[in-house]
């Protein structure tokens, strides 16, 4: 009879995200295990390898981000819901060093075909949620382009702000991306 798991995948994936934020793409399974308070074998048995861990982390991150975006979509004001959903995409970046380490891992992920495919799925899911929220807010954004382009522009604003802020941090990231998104939404509202 197999012993029940006392360490959840979520705990191990949270530890992996923390370690990546601290050390970047050169992280090891041993560092993840230490952060989670488990033996290296536990991490290796669960995910098979560092790549397996990254694949699981990518899938988990997509579910988490889209879930938080949907929660934002429940706000009463559809434009505020849309704004909050864009900001929440990268709310977990932390400080500039942590953000740079995560973006360093992103660079490595892009070089791996399997991880790059999962990144494509991630951004497709995020963009789909933005499309849904743009559709709801369309009436209040008369100057916005079509739904598909509007979602793509908002995602581009968030992606660009994340990269720029990790290199040239000033203030809190959520404030920075919020200001950039506000500039776009204000223009789309037709307010000067």
JSON list of C-alpha atoms in Angstrom, two decimals:
[
{"chain": "A", "resi": 1, "resn": "UNK", "atom": "CA", "xyz": [0.00, 0.00, 0.00]},
{"chain": "A", "resi": 2, "resn": "UNK", "atom": "CA", "xyz": [1.39, 3.40, -1.03]},
{"chain": "A", "resi": 3, "resn": "UNK", "atom": "CA", "xyz": [1.90, 6.06, 1.56]},
{"chain": "A", "resi": 4, "resn": "UNK", "atom": "CA", "xyz": [-0.30, 9.16, 1.10]},
{"chain": "A", "resi": 5, "resn": "UNK", "atom": "CA", "xyz": [1.50, 12.29, -0.06]},
{"chain": "A", "resi": 6, "resn": "UNK", "atom": "CA", "xyz": [2.06, 14.75, 2.74]},
{"chain": "A", "resi": 7, "resn": "UNK", "atom": "CA", "xyz": [3.87, 17.25, 0.51]},
{"chain": "A", "resi": 8, "resn": "UNK", "atom": "CA", "xyz": [1.64, 18.74, -2.17]},
{"chain": "A", "resi": 9, "resn": "UNK", "atom": "CA", "xyz": [2.72, 19.58, -5.69]},
{"chain": "A", "resi": 10, "resn": "UNK", "atom": "CA", "xyz": [1.59, 23.12, -4.95]},
{"chain": "A", "resi": 11, "resn": "UNK", "atom": "CA", "xyz": [4.08, 23.39, -2.08]},
{"chain": "A", "resi": 12, "resn": "UNK", "atom": "CA", "xyz": [6.91, 22.17, -4.31]},
{"chain": "A", "resi": 13, "resn": "UNK", "atom": "CA", "xyz": [5.91, 24.48, -7.17]},
{"chain": "A", "resi": 14, "resn": "UNK", "atom": "CA", "xyz": [5.68, 27.45, -4.81]},
{"chain": "A", "resi": 15, "resn": "UNK", "atom": "CA", "xyz": [9.17, 26.63, -3.58]},
{"chain": "A", "resi": 16, "resn": "UNK", "atom": "CA", "xyz": [10.39, 26.42, -7.18]},
{"chain": "A", "resi": 17, "resn": "UNK", "atom": "CA", "xyz": [8.94, 29.85, -7.97]},
{"chain": "A", "resi": 18, "resn": "UNK", "atom": "CA", "xyz": [10.57, 31.31, -4.86]},
{"chain": "A", "resi": 19, "resn": "UNK", "atom": "CA", "xyz": [13.96, 29.81, -5.71]},
{"chain": "A", "resi": 20, "resn": "UNK", "atom": "CA", "xyz": [13.79, 31.00, -9.33]},
{"chain": "A", "resi": 21, "resn": "UNK", "atom": "CA", "xyz": [13.04, 34.49, -8.02]},
{"chain": "A", "resi": 22, "resn": "UNK", "atom": "CA", "xyz": [16.11, 34.30, -5.75]},
{"chain": "A", "resi": 23, "resn": "UNK", "atom": "CA", "xyz": [18.69, 32.77, -8.10]},
{"chain": "A", "resi": 24, "resn": "UNK", "atom": "CA", "xyz": [17.29, 32.78, -11.62]},
{"chain": "A", "resi": 25, "resn": "UNK", "atom": "CA", "xyz": [17.59, 30.04, -14.23]},
{"chain": "A", "resi": 26, "resn": "UNK", "atom": "CA", "xyz": [20.66, 28.42, -12.66]},
{"chain": "A", "resi": 27, "resn": "UNK", "atom": "CA", "xyz": [18.55, 27.03, -9.82]},
{"chain": "A", "resi": 28, "resn": "UNK", "atom": "CA", "xyz": [18.87, 23.40, -8.79]},
{"chain": "A", "resi": 29, "resn": "UNK", "atom": "CA", "xyz": [16.43, 20.76, -7.57]},
{"chain": "A", "resi": 30, "resn": "UNK", "atom": "CA", "xyz": [18.43, 20.73, -4.33]},
{"chain": "A", "resi": 31, "resn": "UNK", "atom": "CA", "xyz": [17.63, 24.43, -3.79]},
{"chain": "A", "resi": 32, "resn": "UNK", "atom": "CA", "xyz": [13.94, 23.78, -4.47]},
{"chain": "A", "resi": 33, "resn": "UNK", "atom": "CA", "xyz": [13.95, 20.85, -2.05]},
{"chain": "A", "resi": 34, "resn": "UNK", "atom": "CA", "xyz": [15.64, 22.96, 0.65]},
{"chain": "A", "resi": 35, "resn": "UNK", "atom": "CA", "xyz": [13.09, 25.77, 0.16]},
{"chain": "A", "resi": 36, "resn": "UNK", "atom": "CA", "xyz": [10.23, 23.25, 0.43]},
{"chain": "A", "resi": 37, "resn": "UNK", "atom": "CA", "xyz": [11.83, 21.48, 3.41]},
{"chain": "A", "resi": 38, "resn": "UNK", "atom": "CA", "xyz": [11.96, 18.10, 1.68]},
{"chain": "A", "resi": 39, "resn": "UNK", "atom": "CA", "xyz": [14.58, 15.71, 0.33]},
{"chain": "A", "resi": 40, "resn": "UNK", "atom": "CA", "xyz": [15.85, 16.22, -3.22]},
{"chain": "A", "resi": 41, "resn": "UNK", "atom": "CA", "xyz": [14.45, 12.79, -4.05]},
{"chain": "A", "resi": 42, "resn": "UNK", "atom": "CA", "xyz": [10.94, 14.02, -3.27]},
{"chain": "A", "resi": 43, "resn": "UNK", "atom": "CA", "xyz": [11.20, 16.74, -5.92]},
{"chain": "A", "resi": 44, "resn": "UNK", "atom": "CA", "xyz": [12.90, 14.43, -8.43]},
{"chain": "A", "resi": 45, "resn": "UNK", "atom": "CA", "xyz": [10.37, 11.65, -7.86]},
{"chain": "A", "resi": 46, "resn": "UNK", "atom": "CA", "xyz": [7.44, 14.03, -8.31]},
{"chain": "A", "resi": 47, "resn": "UNK", "atom": "CA", "xyz": [8.68, 15.86, -11.41]},
{"chain": "A", "resi": 48, "resn": "UNK", "atom": "CA", "xyz": [11.43, 13.66, -12.81]},
{"chain": "A", "resi": 49, "resn": "UNK", "atom": "CA", "xyz": [13.86, 16.45, -13.63]},
{"chain": "A", "resi": 50, "resn": "UNK", "atom": "CA", "xyz": [14.38, 20.19, -13.57]},
{"chain": "A", "resi": 51, "resn": "UNK", "atom": "CA", "xyz": [12.65, 20.37, -16.95]},
{"chain": "A", "resi": 52, "resn": "UNK", "atom": "CA", "xyz": [9.69, 18.39, -15.62]},
{"chain": "A", "resi": 53, "resn": "UNK", "atom": "CA", "xyz": [9.47, 20.80, -12.71]},
{"chain": "A", "resi": 54, "resn": "UNK", "atom": "CA", "xyz": [9.51, 23.78, -15.08]},
{"chain": "A", "resi": 55, "resn": "UNK", "atom": "CA", "xyz": [6.77, 22.23, -17.22]},
{"chain": "A", "resi": 56, "resn": "UNK", "atom": "CA", "xyz": [4.58, 21.71, -14.15]},
{"chain": "A", "resi": 57, "resn": "UNK", "atom": "CA", "xyz": [5.36, 25.22, -12.89]},
{"chain": "A", "resi": 58, "resn": "UNK", "atom": "CA", "xyz": [4.38, 26.73, -16.23]},
{"chain": "A", "resi": 59, "resn": "UNK", "atom": "CA", "xyz": [1.04, 24.91, -16.29]},
{"chain": "A", "resi": 60, "resn": "UNK", "atom": "CA", "xyz": [0.33, 25.87, -12.68]},
{"chain": "A", "resi": 61, "resn": "UNK", "atom": "CA", "xyz": [1.23, 29.50, -13.33]},
{"chain": "A", "resi": 62, "resn": "UNK", "atom": "CA", "xyz": [-1.18, 29.68, -16.26]},
{"chain": "A", "resi": 63, "resn": "UNK", "atom": "CA", "xyz": [-4.04, 28.28, -14.17]},
{"chain": "A", "resi": 64, "resn": "UNK", "atom": "CA", "xyz": [-3.23, 30.67, -11.33]},
{"chain": "A", "resi": 65, "resn": "UNK", "atom": "CA", "xyz": [-2.93, 33.82, -13.46]},
{"chain": "A", "resi": 66, "resn": "UNK", "atom": "CA", "xyz": [-6.11, 33.14, -15.43]},
{"chain": "A", "resi": 67, "resn": "UNK", "atom": "CA", "xyz": [-7.96, 32.35, -12.19]},
{"chain": "A", "resi": 68, "resn": "UNK", "atom": "CA", "xyz": [-6.88, 35.66, -10.65]},
{"chain": "A", "resi": 69, "resn": "UNK", "atom": "CA", "xyz": [-7.87, 37.49, -13.84]},
{"chain": "A", "resi": 70, "resn": "UNK", "atom": "CA", "xyz": [-11.34, 35.93, -13.65]},
{"chain": "A", "resi": 71, "resn": "UNK", "atom": "CA", "xyz": [-11.67, 37.09, -10.06]},
{"chain": "A", "resi": 72, "resn": "UNK", "atom": "CA", "xyz": [-10.84, 40.63, -11.21]},
{"chain": "A", "resi": 73, "resn": "UNK", "atom": "CA", "xyz": [-13.57, 40.29, -13.83]},
{"chain": "A", "resi": 74, "resn": "UNK", "atom": "CA", "xyz": [-16.14, 40.14, -11.05]},
{"chain": "A", "resi": 75, "resn": "UNK", "atom": "CA", "xyz": [-15.68, 43.83, -10.22]},
{"chain": "A", "resi": 76, "resn": "UNK", "atom": "CA", "xyz": [-18.83, 45.88, -10.85]},
{"chain": "A", "resi": 77, "resn": "UNK", "atom": "CA", "xyz": [-17.21, 48.39, -13.23]},
{"chain": "A", "resi": 78, "resn": "UNK", "atom": "CA", "xyz": [-16.18, 46.54, -16.41]},
{"chain": "A", "resi": 79, "resn": "UNK", "atom": "CA", "xyz": [-13.34, 48.95, -17.22]},
{"chain": "A", "resi": 80, "resn": "UNK", "atom": "CA", "xyz": [-11.95, 48.63, -13.67]},
{"chain": "A", "resi": 81, "resn": "UNK", "atom": "CA", "xyz": [-12.29, 44.85, -13.97]},
{"chain": "A", "resi": 82, "resn": "UNK", "atom": "CA", "xyz": [-10.30, 44.93, -17.21]},
{"chain": "A", "resi": 83, "resn": "UNK", "atom": "CA", "xyz": [-7.64, 47.18, -15.67]},
{"chain": "A", "resi": 84, "resn": "UNK", "atom": "CA", "xyz": [-7.31, 44.96, -12.60]},
{"chain": "A", "resi": 85, "resn": "UNK", "atom": "CA", "xyz": [-7.00, 41.86, -14.78]},
{"chain": "A", "resi": 86, "resn": "UNK", "atom": "CA", "xyz": [-4.12, 43.37, -16.76]},
{"chain": "A", "resi": 87, "resn": "UNK", "atom": "CA", "xyz": [-2.30, 44.44, -13.60]},
{"chain": "A", "resi": 88, "resn": "UNK", "atom": "CA", "xyz": [-2.73, 41.05, -11.93]},
{"chain": "A", "resi": 89, "resn": "UNK", "atom": "CA", "xyz": [-0.94, 39.22, -14.78]},
{"chain": "A", "resi": 90, "resn": "UNK", "atom": "CA", "xyz": [2.44, 40.22, -13.31]},
{"chain": "A", "resi": 91, "resn": "UNK", "atom": "CA", "xyz": [1.52, 41.16, -9.75]},
{"chain": "A", "resi": 92, "resn": "UNK", "atom": "CA", "xyz": [3.80, 38.46, -8.33]},
{"chain": "A", "resi": 93, "resn": "UNK", "atom": "CA", "xyz": [6.98, 39.90, -9.82]},
{"chain": "A", "resi": 94, "resn": "UNK", "atom": "CA", "xyz": [8.20, 41.16, -6.46]},
{"chain": "A", "resi": 95, "resn": "UNK", "atom": "CA", "xyz": [11.19, 43.46, -6.40]},
{"chain": "A", "resi": 96, "resn": "UNK", "atom": "CA", "xyz": [13.34, 44.27, -9.42]},
{"chain": "A", "resi": 97, "resn": "UNK", "atom": "CA", "xyz": [15.95, 41.59, -8.70]},
{"chain": "A", "resi": 98, "resn": "UNK", "atom": "CA", "xyz": [13.29, 38.89, -8.34]},
{"chain": "A", "resi": 99, "resn": "UNK", "atom": "CA", "xyz": [11.63, 40.11, -11.53]},
{"chain": "A", "resi": 100, "resn": "UNK", "atom": "CA", "xyz": [14.94, 40.02, -13.39]},
{"chain": "A", "resi": 101, "resn": "UNK", "atom": "CA", "xyz": [15.55, 36.45, -12.20]},
{"chain": "A", "resi": 102, "resn": "UNK", "atom": "CA", "xyz": [12.10, 35.36, -13.37]},
{"chain": "A", "resi": 103, "resn": "UNK", "atom": "CA", "xyz": [12.62, 37.07, -16.71]},
{"chain": "A", "resi": 104, "resn": "UNK", "atom": "CA", "xyz": [16.01, 35.36, -16.97]},
{"chain": "A", "resi": 105, "resn": "UNK", "atom": "CA", "xyz": [14.21, 32.05, -16.57]},
{"chain": "A", "resi": 106, "resn": "UNK", "atom": "CA", "xyz": [11.75, 33.21, -19.24]},
{"chain": "A", "resi": 107, "resn": "UNK", "atom": "CA", "xyz": [14.68, 33.65, -21.60]},
{"chain": "A", "resi": 108, "resn": "UNK", "atom": "CA", "xyz": [15.77, 30.07, -20.95]},
{"chain": "A", "resi": 109, "resn": "UNK", "atom": "CA", "xyz": [12.19, 28.82, -21.37]},
{"chain": "A", "resi": 110, "resn": "UNK", "atom": "CA", "xyz": [11.93, 30.49, -24.76]},
{"chain": "A", "resi": 111, "resn": "UNK", "atom": "CA", "xyz": [14.95, 28.49, -25.90]},
{"chain": "A", "resi": 112, "resn": "UNK", "atom": "CA", "xyz": [13.32, 25.16, -25.04]},
{"chain": "A", "resi": 113, "resn": "UNK", "atom": "CA", "xyz": [10.67, 24.04, -27.56]},
{"chain": "A", "resi": 114, "resn": "UNK", "atom": "CA", "xyz": [8.45, 22.35, -24.97]},
{"chain": "A", "resi": 115, "resn": "UNK", "atom": "CA", "xyz": [8.56, 25.24, -22.53]},
{"chain": "A", "resi": 116, "resn": "UNK", "atom": "CA", "xyz": [8.12, 27.76, -25.37]},
{"chain": "A", "resi": 117, "resn": "UNK", "atom": "CA", "xyz": [4.95, 25.90, -26.41]},
{"chain": "A", "resi": 118, "resn": "UNK", "atom": "CA", "xyz": [3.64, 26.17, -22.86]},
{"chain": "A", "resi": 119, "resn": "UNK", "atom": "CA", "xyz": [4.45, 29.89, -22.86]},
{"chain": "A", "resi": 120, "resn": "UNK", "atom": "CA", "xyz": [2.41, 30.16, -26.03]},
{"chain": "A", "resi": 121, "resn": "UNK", "atom": "CA", "xyz": [-0.47, 28.42, -24.27]},
{"chain": "A", "resi": 122, "resn": "UNK", "atom": "CA", "xyz": [-0.04, 30.75, -21.29]},
{"chain": "A", "resi": 123, "resn": "UNK", "atom": "CA", "xyz": [-0.21, 33.93, -23.35]},
{"chain": "A", "resi": 124, "resn": "UNK", "atom": "CA", "xyz": [-3.09, 32.53, -25.41]},
{"chain": "A", "resi": 125, "resn": "UNK", "atom": "CA", "xyz": [-5.06, 31.84, -22.22]},
{"chain": "A", "resi": 126, "resn": "UNK", "atom": "CA", "xyz": [-4.26, 35.28, -20.77]},
{"chain": "A", "resi": 127, "resn": "UNK", "atom": "CA", "xyz": [-5.21, 36.98, -24.03]},
{"chain": "A", "resi": 128, "resn": "UNK", "atom": "CA", "xyz": [-8.46, 34.99, -24.21]},
{"chain": "A", "resi": 129, "resn": "UNK", "atom": "CA", "xyz": [-9.40, 36.19, -20.74]},
{"chain": "A", "resi": 130, "resn": "UNK", "atom": "CA", "xyz": [-8.56, 39.77, -21.73]},
{"chain": "A", "resi": 131, "resn": "UNK", "atom": "CA", "xyz": [-10.75, 39.40, -24.83]},
{"chain": "A", "resi": 132, "resn": "UNK", "atom": "CA", "xyz": [-13.64, 38.29, -22.64]},
{"chain": "A", "resi": 133, "resn": "UNK", "atom": "CA", "xyz": [-13.18, 41.29, -20.38]},
{"chain": "A", "resi": 134, "resn": "UNK", "atom": "CA", "xyz": [-12.76, 43.72, -23.29]},
{"chain": "A", "resi": 135, "resn": "UNK", "atom": "CA", "xyz": [-16.07, 42.46, -24.75]},
{"chain": "A", "resi": 136, "resn": "UNK", "atom": "CA", "xyz": [-17.80, 43.24, -21.45]},
{"chain": "A", "resi": 137, "resn": "UNK", "atom": "CA", "xyz": [-16.22, 46.71, -21.29]},
{"chain": "A", "resi": 138, "resn": "UNK", "atom": "CA", "xyz": [-16.68, 47.61, -24.99]},
{"chain": "A", "resi": 139, "resn": "UNK", "atom": "CA", "xyz": [-19.63, 49.92, -24.39]},
{"chain": "A", "resi": 140, "resn": "UNK", "atom": "CA", "xyz": [-17.51, 52.02, -22.02]},
{"chain": "A", "resi": 141, "resn": "UNK", "atom": "CA", "xyz": [-14.49, 52.10, -24.37]},
{"chain": "A", "resi": 142, "resn": "UNK", "atom": "CA", "xyz": [-15.79, 53.66, -27.61]},
{"chain": "A", "resi": 143, "resn": "UNK", "atom": "CA", "xyz": [-12.27, 54.52, -28.82]},
{"chain": "A", "resi": 144, "resn": "UNK", "atom": "CA", "xyz": [-10.90, 51.00, -28.39]},
{"chain": "A", "resi": 145, "resn": "UNK", "atom": "CA", "xyz": [-9.86, 48.96, -31.43]},
{"chain": "A", "resi": 146, "resn": "UNK", "atom": "CA", "xyz": [-11.57, 45.62, -32.02]},
{"chain": "A", "resi": 147, "resn": "UNK", "atom": "CA", "xyz": [-11.64, 43.08, -29.21]},
{"chain": "A", "resi": 148, "resn": "UNK", "atom": "CA", "xyz": [-8.75, 40.98, -30.51]},
{"chain": "A", "resi": 149, "resn": "UNK", "atom": "CA", "xyz": [-6.42, 43.94, -31.03]},
{"chain": "A", "resi": 150, "resn": "UNK", "atom": "CA", "xyz": [-7.44, 45.61, -27.76]},
{"chain": "A", "resi": 151, "resn": "UNK", "atom": "CA", "xyz": [-6.60, 42.46, -25.78]},
{"chain": "A", "resi": 152, "resn": "UNK", "atom": "CA", "xyz": [-3.28, 42.13, -27.60]},
{"chain": "A", "resi": 153, "resn": "UNK", "atom": "CA", "xyz": [-2.41, 45.80, -26.93]},
{"chain": "A", "resi": 154, "resn": "UNK", "atom": "CA", "xyz": [-3.19, 45.49, -23.22]},
{"chain": "A", "resi": 155, "resn": "UNK", "atom": "CA", "xyz": [-1.13, 42.31, -22.93]},
{"chain": "A", "resi": 156, "resn": "UNK", "atom": "CA", "xyz": [1.70, 44.05, -24.78]},
{"chain": "A", "resi": 157, "resn": "UNK", "atom": "CA", "xyz": [1.54, 46.96, -22.33]},
{"chain": "A", "resi": 158, "resn": "UNK", "atom": "CA", "xyz": [1.83, 44.55, -19.38]},
{"chain": "A", "resi": 159, "resn": "UNK", "atom": "CA", "xyz": [4.64, 42.53, -21.00]},
{"chain": "A", "resi": 160, "resn": "UNK", "atom": "CA", "xyz": [6.60, 45.63, -21.94]},
{"chain": "A", "resi": 161, "resn": "UNK", "atom": "CA", "xyz": [6.15, 47.24, -18.53]},
{"chain": "A", "resi": 162, "resn": "UNK", "atom": "CA", "xyz": [7.36, 44.04, -16.82]},
{"chain": "A", "resi": 163, "resn": "UNK", "atom": "CA", "xyz": [10.52, 43.92, -18.91]},
{"chain": "A", "resi": 164, "resn": "UNK", "atom": "CA", "xyz": [11.27, 47.64, -18.64]},
{"chain": "A", "resi": 165, "resn": "UNK", "atom": "CA", "xyz": [10.58, 47.80, -14.90]},
{"chain": "A", "resi": 166, "resn": "UNK", "atom": "CA", "xyz": [12.79, 44.79, -14.17]},
{"chain": "A", "resi": 167, "resn": "UNK", "atom": "CA", "xyz": [15.67, 46.61, -15.89]},
{"chain": "A", "resi": 168, "resn": "UNK", "atom": "CA", "xyz": [14.87, 50.16, -14.75]},
{"chain": "A", "resi": 169, "resn": "UNK", "atom": "CA", "xyz": [12.83, 49.81, -11.56]},
{"chain": "A", "resi": 170, "resn": "UNK", "atom": "CA", "xyz": [11.23, 52.89, -10.17]},
{"chain": "A", "resi": 171, "resn": "UNK", "atom": "CA", "xyz": [8.38, 52.64, -7.71]},
{"chain": "A", "resi": 172, "resn": "UNK", "atom": "CA", "xyz": [6.23, 49.54, -7.39]},
{"chain": "A", "resi": 173, "resn": "UNK", "atom": "CA", "xyz": [5.57, 47.48, -10.49]},
{"chain": "A", "resi": 174, "resn": "UNK", "atom": "CA", "xyz": [1.80, 47.35, -9.99]},
{"chain": "A", "resi": 175, "resn": "UNK", "atom": "CA", "xyz": [1.71, 51.15, -9.88]},
{"chain": "A", "resi": 176, "resn": "UNK", "atom": "CA", "xyz": [3.83, 51.38, -13.04]},
{"chain": "A", "resi": 177, "resn": "UNK", "atom": "CA", "xyz": [1.76, 48.96, -15.10]},
{"chain": "A", "resi": 178, "resn": "UNK", "atom": "CA", "xyz": [-1.43, 50.46, -13.69]},
{"chain": "A", "resi": 179, "resn": "UNK", "atom": "CA", "xyz": [-0.40, 53.91, -14.91]},
{"chain": "A", "resi": 180, "resn": "UNK", "atom": "CA", "xyz": [0.44, 52.56, -18.36]},
{"chain": "A", "resi": 181, "resn": "UNK", "atom": "CA", "xyz": [-2.86, 50.68, -18.62]},
{"chain": "A", "resi": 182, "resn": "UNK", "atom": "CA", "xyz": [-4.74, 53.76, -17.39]},
{"chain": "A", "resi": 183, "resn": "UNK", "atom": "CA", "xyz": [-3.19, 55.81, -20.21]},
{"chain": "A", "resi": 184, "resn": "UNK", "atom": "CA", "xyz": [-4.50, 53.33, -22.79]},
{"chain": "A", "resi": 185, "resn": "UNK", "atom": "CA", "xyz": [-7.95, 52.92, -21.23]},
{"chain": "A", "resi": 186, "resn": "UNK", "atom": "CA", "xyz": [-8.38, 56.69, -20.80]},
{"chain": "A", "resi": 187, "resn": "UNK", "atom": "CA", "xyz": [-7.65, 57.16, -24.50]},
{"chain": "A", "resi": 188, "resn": "UNK", "atom": "CA", "xyz": [-10.10, 54.41, -25.39]},
{"chain": "A", "resi": 189, "resn": "UNK", "atom": "CA", "xyz": [-12.78, 56.02, -23.22]},
{"chain": "A", "resi": 190, "resn": "UNK", "atom": "CA", "xyz": [-12.36, 59.16, -25.29]},
{"chain": "A", "resi": 191, "resn": "UNK", "atom": "CA", "xyz": [-11.50, 61.19, -22.20]},
{"chain": "A", "resi": 192, "resn": "UNK", "atom": "CA", "xyz": [-8.79, 63.80, -22.50]}
]
